């Protein structure tokens, strides 16, 4: 088909989003809203940024944290943002005005934040090894606390229609908790610390990365579905909404794209000048965003050559034509 | 040799490093503004808003005048990590992110000229 011909003839042009001055350690997309979808990036410079998801255009910076921001998330409607920082606080923000609406004090560095689907509860986790659930409608009330992890918590997520919580910590375990009874329902143990976790509600799939492995689990039973090994240590991976591809990035600065069914490596891209810390597919699956130690965010096309966002499809005749005044041909980065 | 996919332009970045953004004239801001916890503000109407804005202007003016009045005064700064220093205040930068001070007395000696980062400060006091 035409798209495949285009993809064969075209080379991926990543879009670089600049603005951060230190490593980008986390990123998250919102759902699809009437105004498009949005992207938030967490950065060690303490200034998380909100961007238009399909173009990477900067919208605003959430100013207020006094330390590195380790985690950032948006609610589905992109009306609220939450951030986790080294200043021992998690903050909730109005993602339309950029105003800080709530500061939630913690006893140590906060690493991860996640909203429930109704945006009423915020889950936090960090270096004090405790998971907390804050009721945002009652900010002065004490949070629910889930203890059990024996090391710093890296990532915590709501799952199973917000009835359960998944947490990954440096104690090399991933735990599934019941939100009401607060018990640990299941535990996965690894030889090394899990580097990232992604939850796909539609299909109940959990994507976990550790070492050079990208592993896929059933999110309800925590049964292993499959594992794929990459050429280098992987820091983050993301499964396409239609579950036909997944992307991964890590220590060798490259982005890898695999076929989910066959586990075949389809494409790999150089571009970042530092390890890739986070990678996520957009909610419509048309692009994926990566955050790196090099301080940049890059947007990559899923179907290379397709017209989408700032990428402009080129018809075969135009490929040989010199007449392209409305098109800006981005010269590729000089390869190290 | 593959052709790189052309792009219309590069993603826009922040206007300047400390820029806040969140353009109030954007369609999303305009449309969602009335539901911004200011369902109260919208209901309360204009007079309350104007009053608040006036109060904010007055406070801001007072603060700026206090900075002027501080010039050449001995100021004691309480910083994070239980640090207390004293110095002669010179000036503030436009965003009140840094204070220029002289003869900064620190536990390791007196610094003739120094720049103190405002985000590092908890409070400061002086006698006028």
Short mmCIF file of C-alpha atoms in Angstrom, two decimals:
data_model
loop_
_atom_site.label_atom_id
_atom_site.label_comp_id
_atom_site.label_asym_id
_atom_site.label_seq_id
_atom_site.Cartn_x
_atom_site.Cartn_y
_atom_site.Cartn_z
CA UNK A 1 0.00 0.00 0.00
CA UNK A 2 1.02 3.62 -0.42
CA UNK A 3 1.96 4.14 3.21
CA UNK A 4 4.35 1.20 3.16
CA UNK A 5 5.96 2.52 -0.05
CA UNK A 6 6.40 5.90 1.59
CA UNK A 7 7.86 4.36 4.72
CA UNK A 8 10.36 2.43 2.61
CA UNK A 9 11.42 5.54 0.77
CA UNK A 10 11.46 7.93 3.70
CA UNK A 11 13.79 8.32 6.65
CA UNK A 12 12.37 9.14 10.08
CA UNK A 13 12.66 12.81 11.01
CA UNK A 14 12.38 13.09 14.78
CA UNK A 15 11.05 16.40 16.10
CA UNK A 16 13.21 17.75 18.89
CA UNK A 17 11.48 19.68 21.67
CA UNK A 18 13.94 21.89 23.46
CA UNK A 19 13.41 23.98 26.57
CA UNK A 20 14.56 21.74 29.38
CA UNK A 21 18.08 22.33 30.63
CA UNK A 22 18.68 19.00 32.38
CA UNK A 23 17.77 15.34 31.79
CA UNK A 24 14.15 14.50 31.03
CA UNK A 25 13.25 11.59 33.31
CA UNK A 26 9.55 11.02 32.82
CA UNK A 27 6.80 11.90 30.40
CA UNK A 28 3.08 11.23 30.10
CA UNK A 29 0.31 11.87 27.62
CA UNK A 30 -3.23 12.89 28.42
CA UNK A 31 -6.21 11.26 26.77
CA UNK A 32 -7.67 12.74 23.60
CA UNK A 33 -9.58 15.93 24.41
CA UNK A 34 -11.59 18.31 22.21
CA UNK A 35 -8.38 20.37 22.01
CA UNK A 36 -6.18 17.49 20.97
CA UNK A 37 -3.93 15.63 23.38
CA UNK A 38 -1.17 16.86 25.61
CA UNK A 39 2.21 15.82 26.89
CA UNK A 40 3.87 16.60 30.21
CA UNK A 41 7.59 16.13 30.81
CA UNK A 42 9.39 15.77 34.14
CA UNK A 43 12.87 17.18 34.27
CA UNK A 44 15.76 17.39 36.71
CA UNK A 45 15.72 21.16 36.23
CA UNK A 46 12.60 21.24 38.41
CA UNK A 47 10.42 22.79 35.71
CA UNK A 48 7.93 20.33 34.24
CA UNK A 49 6.50 21.44 30.91
CA UNK A 50 3.20 20.99 29.16
CA UNK A 51 3.21 20.58 25.39
CA UNK A 52 0.68 20.07 22.63
CA UNK A 53 0.94 16.32 22.05
CA UNK A 54 0.85 16.14 18.27
CA UNK A 55 3.26 18.99 17.52
CA UNK A 56 5.45 19.21 20.60
CA UNK A 57 4.70 22.94 20.82
CA UNK A 58 5.38 24.27 24.29
CA UNK A 59 2.26 25.48 26.10
CA UNK A 60 3.57 26.31 29.54
CA UNK A 61 5.90 25.47 32.40
CA UNK A 62 4.68 24.54 35.86
CA UNK A 63 6.78 26.74 38.13
CA UNK A 64 7.04 26.05 41.83
CA UNK A 65 9.07 22.95 42.60
CA UNK A 66 12.38 23.51 44.37
CA UNK A 67 14.10 20.37 43.20
CA UNK A 68 14.36 17.85 40.39
CA UNK A 69 10.98 16.62 39.18
CA UNK A 70 11.04 12.83 38.93
CA UNK A 71 7.50 12.05 37.86
CA UNK A 72 4.73 13.84 36.01
CA UNK A 73 1.27 12.90 34.88
CA UNK A 74 -1.87 14.41 33.37
CA UNK A 75 -5.45 13.43 33.94
CA UNK A 76 -7.41 12.09 30.99
CA UNK A 77 -8.98 15.47 30.15
CA UNK A 78 -5.66 17.31 30.51
CA UNK A 79 -7.27 19.69 32.98
CA UNK A 80 -5.06 18.62 35.87
CA UNK A 81 -1.40 17.78 36.16
CA UNK A 82 0.52 16.21 39.00
CA UNK A 83 4.24 16.17 39.61
CA UNK A 84 6.58 14.32 41.99
CA UNK A 85 9.79 16.00 43.07
CA UNK A 86 13.01 15.83 45.02
CA UNK A 87 11.79 18.68 47.21
CA UNK A 88 9.73 16.08 49.12
CA UNK A 89 6.45 17.25 47.62
CA UNK A 90 3.95 16.15 45.05
CA UNK A 91 2.05 19.02 43.47
CA UNK A 92 -1.26 19.17 41.70
CA UNK A 93 -1.68 21.82 39.02
CA UNK A 94 -4.39 23.33 36.91
CA UNK A 95 -3.22 22.24 33.46
CA UNK A 96 -5.20 24.96 31.71
CA UNK A 97 -3.91 27.98 33.65
CA UNK A 98 -0.64 26.54 34.92
CA UNK A 99 -1.55 27.46 38.50
CA UNK A 100 -0.45 25.29 41.37
CA UNK A 101 -3.56 24.03 43.15
CA UNK A 102 -2.15 21.74 45.83
CA UNK A 103 1.13 20.85 47.49
CA UNK A 104 1.24 17.46 49.20
CA UNK A 105 4.10 17.16 51.65
CA UNK A 106 6.01 13.90 51.91
CA UNK A 107 8.85 12.68 54.08
CA UNK A 108 11.29 12.02 51.28
CA UNK A 109 11.82 12.38 47.53
CA UNK A 110 8.61 11.66 45.63
CA UNK A 111 9.14 9.67 42.44
CA UNK A 112 5.74 8.84 40.95
CA UNK A 113 2.23 10.25 40.73
CA UNK A 114 -0.94 8.93 39.08
CA UNK A 115 -4.58 10.13 38.93
CA UNK A 116 -7.61 7.86 39.11
CA UNK A 117 -9.89 7.99 36.04
CA UNK A 118 -12.20 10.46 37.82
CA UNK A 119 -9.19 12.64 38.80
CA UNK A 120 -10.36 12.66 42.40
CA UNK A 121 -7.60 10.54 43.92
CA UNK A 122 -3.86 10.88 43.48
CA UNK A 123 -1.49 7.99 44.08
CA UNK A 124 2.08 8.88 45.09
CA UNK A 125 5.20 6.89 45.82
CA UNK A 126 8.82 7.62 46.48
CA UNK A 127 11.94 7.08 48.50
CA UNK A 128 10.19 6.67 51.85
CA UNK A 129 8.88 3.30 50.51
CA UNK A 130 5.24 4.18 51.22
CA UNK A 131 2.42 4.42 48.70
CA UNK A 132 -0.11 7.13 49.45
CA UNK A 133 -3.56 7.82 48.14
CA UNK A 134 -4.71 11.42 48.51
CA UNK A 135 -8.34 12.45 48.21
CA UNK A 136 -8.01 15.68 46.25
CA UNK A 137 -11.47 16.78 47.32
CA UNK A 138 -10.28 16.64 50.96
CA UNK A 139 -6.68 17.86 50.76
CA UNK A 140 -6.28 18.38 54.52
CA UNK A 141 -7.27 14.78 55.28
CA UNK A 142 -4.49 12.28 55.89
CA UNK A 143 -3.73 10.07 52.90
CA UNK A 144 -4.27 6.31 52.90
CA UNK A 145 -0.83 4.70 53.34
CA UNK A 146 0.27 1.39 51.88
CA UNK A 147 3.42 0.00 53.45
CA UNK A 148 5.31 -3.11 52.45
CA UNK A 149 7.99 -2.22 49.97
CA UNK A 150 11.46 -2.46 51.47
CA UNK A 151 13.11 0.02 49.10
CA UNK A 152 12.33 3.22 47.26
CA UNK A 153 9.26 3.10 45.05
CA UNK A 154 9.93 4.05 41.43
CA UNK A 155 6.52 3.78 39.81
CA UNK A 156 2.95 3.39 41.01
CA UNK A 157 -0.19 3.08 38.91
CA UNK A 158 -3.91 2.60 39.34
CA UNK A 159 -5.25 -0.44 37.50
CA UNK A 160 -8.33 -2.62 37.14
CA UNK A 161 -10.71 0.36 37.04
CA UNK A 162 -8.86 2.03 39.93
CA UNK A 163 -9.74 -0.87 42.25
CA UNK A 164 -6.12 -1.95 42.44
CA UNK A 165 -2.66 -0.45 42.59
CA UNK A 166 0.53 -1.64 40.91
CA UNK A 167 3.86 -0.54 42.32
CA UNK A 168 7.47 -1.17 41.30
CA UNK A 169 10.32 -0.55 43.72
CA UNK A 170 14.07 -0.88 44.08
CA UNK A 171 13.44 -3.94 46.24
CA UNK A 172 13.15 -5.73 42.85
CA UNK A 173 9.47 -6.44 43.25
CA UNK A 174 6.29 -5.35 41.54
CA UNK A 175 3.29 -5.58 43.85
CA UNK A 176 -0.43 -5.61 43.15
CA UNK A 177 -2.49 -4.11 45.98
CA UNK A 178 -6.19 -4.06 46.68
CA UNK A 179 -7.16 -0.44 47.12
CA UNK A 180 -9.78 -1.11 49.80
CA UNK A 181 -8.35 -3.95 51.88
CA UNK A 182 -4.86 -2.52 51.33
CA UNK A 183 -3.45 -6.04 51.06
CA UNK A 184 -0.83 -7.18 48.60
CA UNK A 185 -2.66 -9.54 46.25
CA UNK A 186 0.31 -10.62 44.17
CA UNK A 187 4.06 -10.02 44.00
CA UNK A 188 6.44 -10.37 41.07
CA UNK A 189 10.11 -10.76 41.97
CA UNK A 190 13.01 -10.00 39.68
CA UNK A 191 16.79 -10.39 39.79
CA UNK A 192 17.25 -6.71 39.14
CA UNK A 193 15.25 -3.58 39.76
CA UNK A 194 12.43 -2.89 37.34
CA UNK A 195 13.30 0.22 35.29
CA UNK A 196 9.80 1.10 34.10
CA UNK A 197 6.19 0.07 34.07
CA UNK A 198 3.29 0.94 31.77
CA UNK A 199 -0.32 -0.12 32.15
CA UNK A 200 -2.66 -0.52 29.16
CA UNK A 201 -6.23 -0.58 30.56
CA UNK A 202 -7.76 -1.68 27.28
CA UNK A 203 -6.65 -5.28 27.24
CA UNK A 204 -5.25 -5.21 30.79
CA UNK A 205 -1.61 -5.44 29.77
CA UNK A 206 1.34 -4.47 31.91
CA UNK A 207 4.64 -3.57 30.24
CA UNK A 208 7.68 -3.96 32.50
CA UNK A 209 11.30 -3.34 31.63
CA UNK A 210 14.35 -4.64 33.48
CA UNK A 211 17.92 -5.18 32.29
CA UNK A 212 17.71 -5.64 28.51
CA UNK A 213 14.26 -7.18 28.74
CA UNK A 214 10.85 -5.86 27.85
CA UNK A 215 8.21 -8.06 29.48
CA UNK A 216 4.45 -8.15 28.97
CA UNK A 217 2.12 -9.37 31.71
CA UNK A 218 -1.59 -9.80 32.18
CA UNK A 219 -2.32 -6.91 34.55
CA UNK A 220 -5.04 -8.77 36.46
CA UNK A 221 -3.35 -12.11 37.04
CA UNK A 222 0.26 -10.92 36.70
CA UNK A 223 0.85 -13.92 34.43
CA UNK A 224 3.69 -13.48 31.97
CA UNK A 225 2.56 -13.12 28.36
CA UNK A 226 5.94 -12.77 26.65
CA UNK A 227 9.41 -11.24 26.92
CA UNK A 228 11.63 -9.62 24.32
CA UNK A 229 15.33 -8.91 24.72
CA UNK A 230 16.88 -5.75 23.31
CA UNK A 231 20.52 -5.13 22.31
CA UNK A 232 21.07 -2.78 25.25
CA UNK A 233 19.84 -2.04 28.76
CA UNK A 234 16.30 -0.68 28.46
CA UNK A 235 14.96 2.11 30.65
CA UNK A 236 11.45 2.38 29.27
CA UNK A 237 9.04 0.81 26.83
CA UNK A 238 5.56 1.50 25.54
CA UNK A 239 2.96 -0.63 23.79
CA UNK A 240 0.98 0.84 20.89
CA UNK A 241 -2.76 1.31 21.67
CA UNK A 242 -3.60 -1.20 18.93
CA UNK A 243 -1.00 -3.58 20.32
CA UNK A 244 0.75 -4.11 17.02
CA UNK A 245 4.01 -2.43 17.99
CA UNK A 246 5.98 -1.50 21.02
CA UNK A 247 8.89 0.89 21.35
CA UNK A 248 11.79 0.86 23.78
CA UNK A 249 14.80 2.98 24.63
CA UNK A 250 17.70 2.87 27.06
CA UNK A 251 21.42 3.05 27.57
CA UNK A 252 22.60 3.02 23.95
CA UNK A 253 20.70 6.27 23.19
CA UNK A 254 18.61 4.52 20.50
CA UNK A 255 14.89 4.02 20.08
CA UNK A 256 13.76 0.54 19.02
CA UNK A 257 10.45 -0.40 17.45
CA UNK A 258 9.28 -4.01 17.54
CA UNK A 259 6.37 -5.99 16.17
CA UNK A 260 4.42 -7.09 19.26
CA UNK A 261 3.12 -10.37 17.77
CA UNK A 262 6.31 -11.61 16.15
CA UNK A 263 8.78 -9.87 18.56
CA UNK A 264 10.76 -8.87 15.47
CA UNK A 265 12.84 -5.68 15.67
CA UNK A 266 11.43 -3.48 12.89
CA UNK A 267 13.25 -0.16 13.17
CA UNK A 268 15.85 1.52 15.32
CA UNK A 269 16.78 5.17 15.47
CA UNK A 270 19.75 7.12 16.67
CA UNK A 271 19.12 10.72 17.54
CA UNK A 272 19.40 11.30 21.24
CA UNK A 273 22.77 12.32 22.65
CA UNK A 274 22.25 10.52 25.91
CA UNK A 275 20.45 7.50 27.40
CA UNK A 276 16.72 7.39 26.81
CA UNK A 277 14.88 7.54 30.13
CA UNK A 278 11.25 7.37 29.06
CA UNK A 279 9.23 6.57 25.98
CA UNK A 280 5.47 6.63 25.46
CA UNK A 281 3.05 6.20 22.59
CA UNK A 282 0.54 8.98 22.03
CA UNK A 283 -3.08 8.07 22.79
CA UNK A 284 -3.85 7.80 19.06
CA UNK A 285 -0.71 5.75 18.43
CA UNK A 286 0.43 8.06 15.61
CA UNK A 287 3.64 9.04 17.32
CA UNK A 288 5.81 8.20 20.31
CA UNK A 289 7.74 10.59 22.50
CA UNK A 290 11.10 9.93 24.15
CA UNK A 291 12.85 11.81 26.95
CA UNK A 292 16.59 11.65 27.39
CA UNK A 293 19.57 12.45 29.57
CA UNK A 294 20.45 14.97 26.83
CA UNK A 295 17.65 17.24 28.08
CA UNK A 296 15.43 16.89 25.04
CA UNK A 297 12.13 15.31 24.18
CA UNK A 298 11.81 13.85 20.73
CA UNK A 299 8.69 12.93 18.81
CA UNK A 300 8.87 10.01 16.38
CA UNK A 301 6.38 8.94 13.73
CA UNK A 302 4.89 5.48 14.03
CA UNK A 303 4.21 5.38 10.28
CA UNK A 304 7.20 7.18 8.79
CA UNK A 305 6.27 9.53 5.99
CA UNK A 306 2.62 9.95 6.96
CA UNK A 307 1.17 13.44 7.15
CA UNK A 308 0.54 14.09 10.82
CA UNK A 309 1.23 16.97 13.17
CA UNK A 310 4.26 18.77 11.81
CA UNK A 311 5.27 15.95 9.45
CA UNK A 312 4.22 16.47 5.86
CA UNK A 313 3.51 13.58 3.53
CA UNK A 314 5.41 13.79 0.30
CA UNK A 315 3.86 12.48 -2.89
CA UNK A 316 6.18 10.49 -5.18
CA UNK A 317 6.50 13.40 -7.70
CA UNK A 318 7.57 15.76 -4.93
CA UNK A 319 10.30 13.39 -3.90
CA UNK A 320 12.27 14.40 -6.98
CA UNK A 321 11.00 17.97 -7.17
CA UNK A 322 13.19 20.87 -6.03
CA UNK A 323 10.13 23.02 -5.53
CA UNK A 324 9.34 22.69 -1.84
CA UNK A 325 9.22 26.25 -0.43
CA UNK A 326 6.46 25.41 2.04
CA UNK A 327 8.34 22.42 3.30
CA UNK A 328 11.22 22.58 5.72
CA UNK A 329 13.58 19.69 5.23
CA UNK A 330 15.10 19.03 8.61
CA UNK A 331 18.74 18.11 8.09
CA UNK A 332 19.50 14.98 10.05
CA UNK A 333 21.71 15.22 13.14
CA UNK A 334 25.40 14.61 12.66
CA UNK A 335 25.98 11.05 13.79
CA UNK A 336 28.57 10.71 16.51
CA UNK B 1 19.55 6.92 -0.08
CA UNK B 2 16.35 7.62 1.82
CA UNK B 3 14.85 11.10 1.89
CA UNK B 4 14.17 12.48 5.37
CA UNK B 5 10.48 13.15 6.01
CA UNK B 6 9.92 16.88 5.54
CA UNK B 7 8.44 18.91 8.38
CA UNK B 8 6.42 22.12 8.27
CA UNK B 9 8.46 23.67 11.06
CA UNK B 10 10.12 22.68 14.31
CA UNK B 11 8.15 22.44 17.57
CA UNK B 12 7.90 25.81 19.31
CA UNK B 13 9.83 26.15 22.53
CA UNK B 14 9.41 28.47 25.53
CA UNK B 15 9.75 32.21 24.74
CA UNK B 16 12.54 32.52 27.26
CA UNK B 17 14.07 30.25 29.94
CA UNK B 18 11.89 31.35 32.88
CA UNK B 19 8.73 31.82 30.85
CA UNK B 20 5.52 30.50 32.36
CA UNK B 21 3.32 30.27 29.27
CA UNK B 22 -0.33 29.11 29.49
CA UNK B 23 -1.54 31.81 27.13
CA UNK B 24 -4.90 33.14 28.44
CA UNK B 25 -5.97 33.95 24.89
CA UNK B 26 -5.73 30.32 23.75
CA UNK B 27 -9.07 28.75 22.74
CA UNK B 28 -8.73 26.06 25.42
CA UNK B 29 -8.06 28.58 28.20
CA UNK B 30 -11.00 30.72 27.08
CA UNK B 31 -13.37 27.79 26.82
CA UNK B 32 -12.42 26.11 30.11
CA UNK B 33 -11.85 29.29 32.11
CA UNK B 34 -15.34 29.41 33.55
CA UNK B 35 -14.92 25.93 35.05
CA UNK B 36 -11.56 26.81 36.60
CA UNK B 37 -12.47 26.47 40.37
CA UNK B 38 -13.53 30.02 39.55
CA UNK B 39 -17.05 28.81 39.07
CA UNK B 40 -16.98 30.80 42.26
CA UNK B 41 -15.16 33.71 40.69
CA UNK B 42 -17.48 33.70 37.72
CA UNK B 43 -20.47 33.65 40.00
CA UNK B 44 -18.99 36.29 42.29
CA UNK B 45 -18.58 38.55 39.32
CA UNK B 46 -16.36 41.44 38.43
CA UNK B 47 -16.33 43.63 41.58
CA UNK B 48 -14.68 40.93 43.71
CA UNK B 49 -12.10 40.35 41.01
CA UNK B 50 -11.33 44.03 40.76
CA UNK B 51 -10.97 44.30 44.53
CA UNK B 52 -8.60 41.35 44.62
CA UNK B 53 -6.59 42.79 41.76
CA UNK B 54 -6.33 46.11 43.58
CA UNK B 55 -5.17 44.40 46.74
CA UNK B 56 -2.58 42.46 44.72
CA UNK B 57 -1.31 45.69 43.09
CA UNK B 58 -1.01 47.41 46.45
CA UNK B 59 0.87 44.51 47.99
CA UNK B 60 3.16 44.26 45.00
CA UNK B 61 3.92 47.97 45.12
CA UNK B 62 4.63 47.75 48.84
CA UNK B 63 7.00 44.88 48.30
CA UNK B 64 8.89 46.68 45.55
CA UNK B 65 9.20 49.74 47.77
CA UNK B 66 10.51 47.54 50.56
CA UNK B 67 13.24 46.35 48.23
CA UNK B 68 14.18 49.96 47.54
CA UNK B 69 14.20 50.76 51.23
CA UNK B 70 16.50 47.82 51.88
CA UNK B 71 19.33 49.30 49.89
CA UNK B 72 22.57 49.41 51.93
CA UNK B 73 20.80 47.98 54.95
CA UNK B 74 22.17 45.08 57.01
CA UNK B 75 19.89 42.15 56.31
CA UNK B 76 19.78 38.77 58.03
CA UNK B 77 18.85 35.85 55.75
CA UNK B 78 17.42 32.55 56.89
CA UNK B 79 18.17 29.91 54.25
CA UNK B 80 17.55 26.19 53.85
CA UNK B 81 19.80 23.70 55.62
CA UNK B 82 19.70 25.87 58.78
CA UNK B 83 21.95 28.49 57.22
CA UNK B 84 21.88 32.02 58.63
CA UNK B 85 23.89 34.75 56.97
CA UNK B 86 24.05 38.50 57.18
CA UNK B 87 24.97 40.96 54.46
CA UNK B 88 24.52 44.46 53.19
CA UNK B 89 21.73 44.43 50.63
CA UNK B 90 22.45 45.97 47.23
CA UNK B 91 19.73 45.14 44.75
CA UNK B 92 17.35 42.54 43.43
CA UNK B 93 17.08 41.36 39.85
CA UNK B 94 13.87 42.00 37.94
CA UNK B 95 12.29 38.61 38.65
CA UNK B 96 13.35 38.63 42.32
CA UNK B 97 15.37 35.50 41.70
CA UNK B 98 18.72 36.84 42.94
CA UNK B 99 19.80 39.43 45.49
CA UNK B 100 23.07 41.26 45.02
CA UNK B 101 24.75 41.72 48.42
CA UNK B 102 28.06 42.97 49.81
CA UNK B 103 30.14 41.87 52.80
CA UNK B 104 28.31 38.62 53.14
CA UNK B 105 29.21 37.13 56.52
CA UNK B 106 29.42 33.39 56.26
CA UNK B 107 30.78 30.73 58.64
CA UNK B 108 33.82 30.46 56.38
CA UNK B 109 34.58 34.15 56.11
CA UNK B 110 33.34 37.40 54.67
CA UNK B 111 32.53 37.50 50.96
CA UNK B 112 33.04 41.01 49.58
CA UNK B 113 30.45 40.64 46.84
CA UNK B 114 27.92 37.88 46.38
CA UNK B 115 24.71 36.85 44.71
CA UNK B 116 22.14 35.11 46.88
CA UNK B 117 19.55 32.89 45.18
CA UNK B 118 16.05 33.82 46.34
CA UNK B 119 14.68 30.27 45.99
CA UNK B 120 17.27 29.30 48.63
CA UNK B 121 15.83 31.75 51.13
CA UNK B 122 13.19 31.02 53.70
CA UNK B 123 12.97 34.52 55.11
CA UNK B 124 14.96 37.67 55.65
CA UNK B 125 14.73 40.45 58.20
CA UNK B 126 16.15 43.89 58.78
CA UNK B 127 15.58 47.03 60.80
CA UNK B 128 14.50 50.09 58.87
#
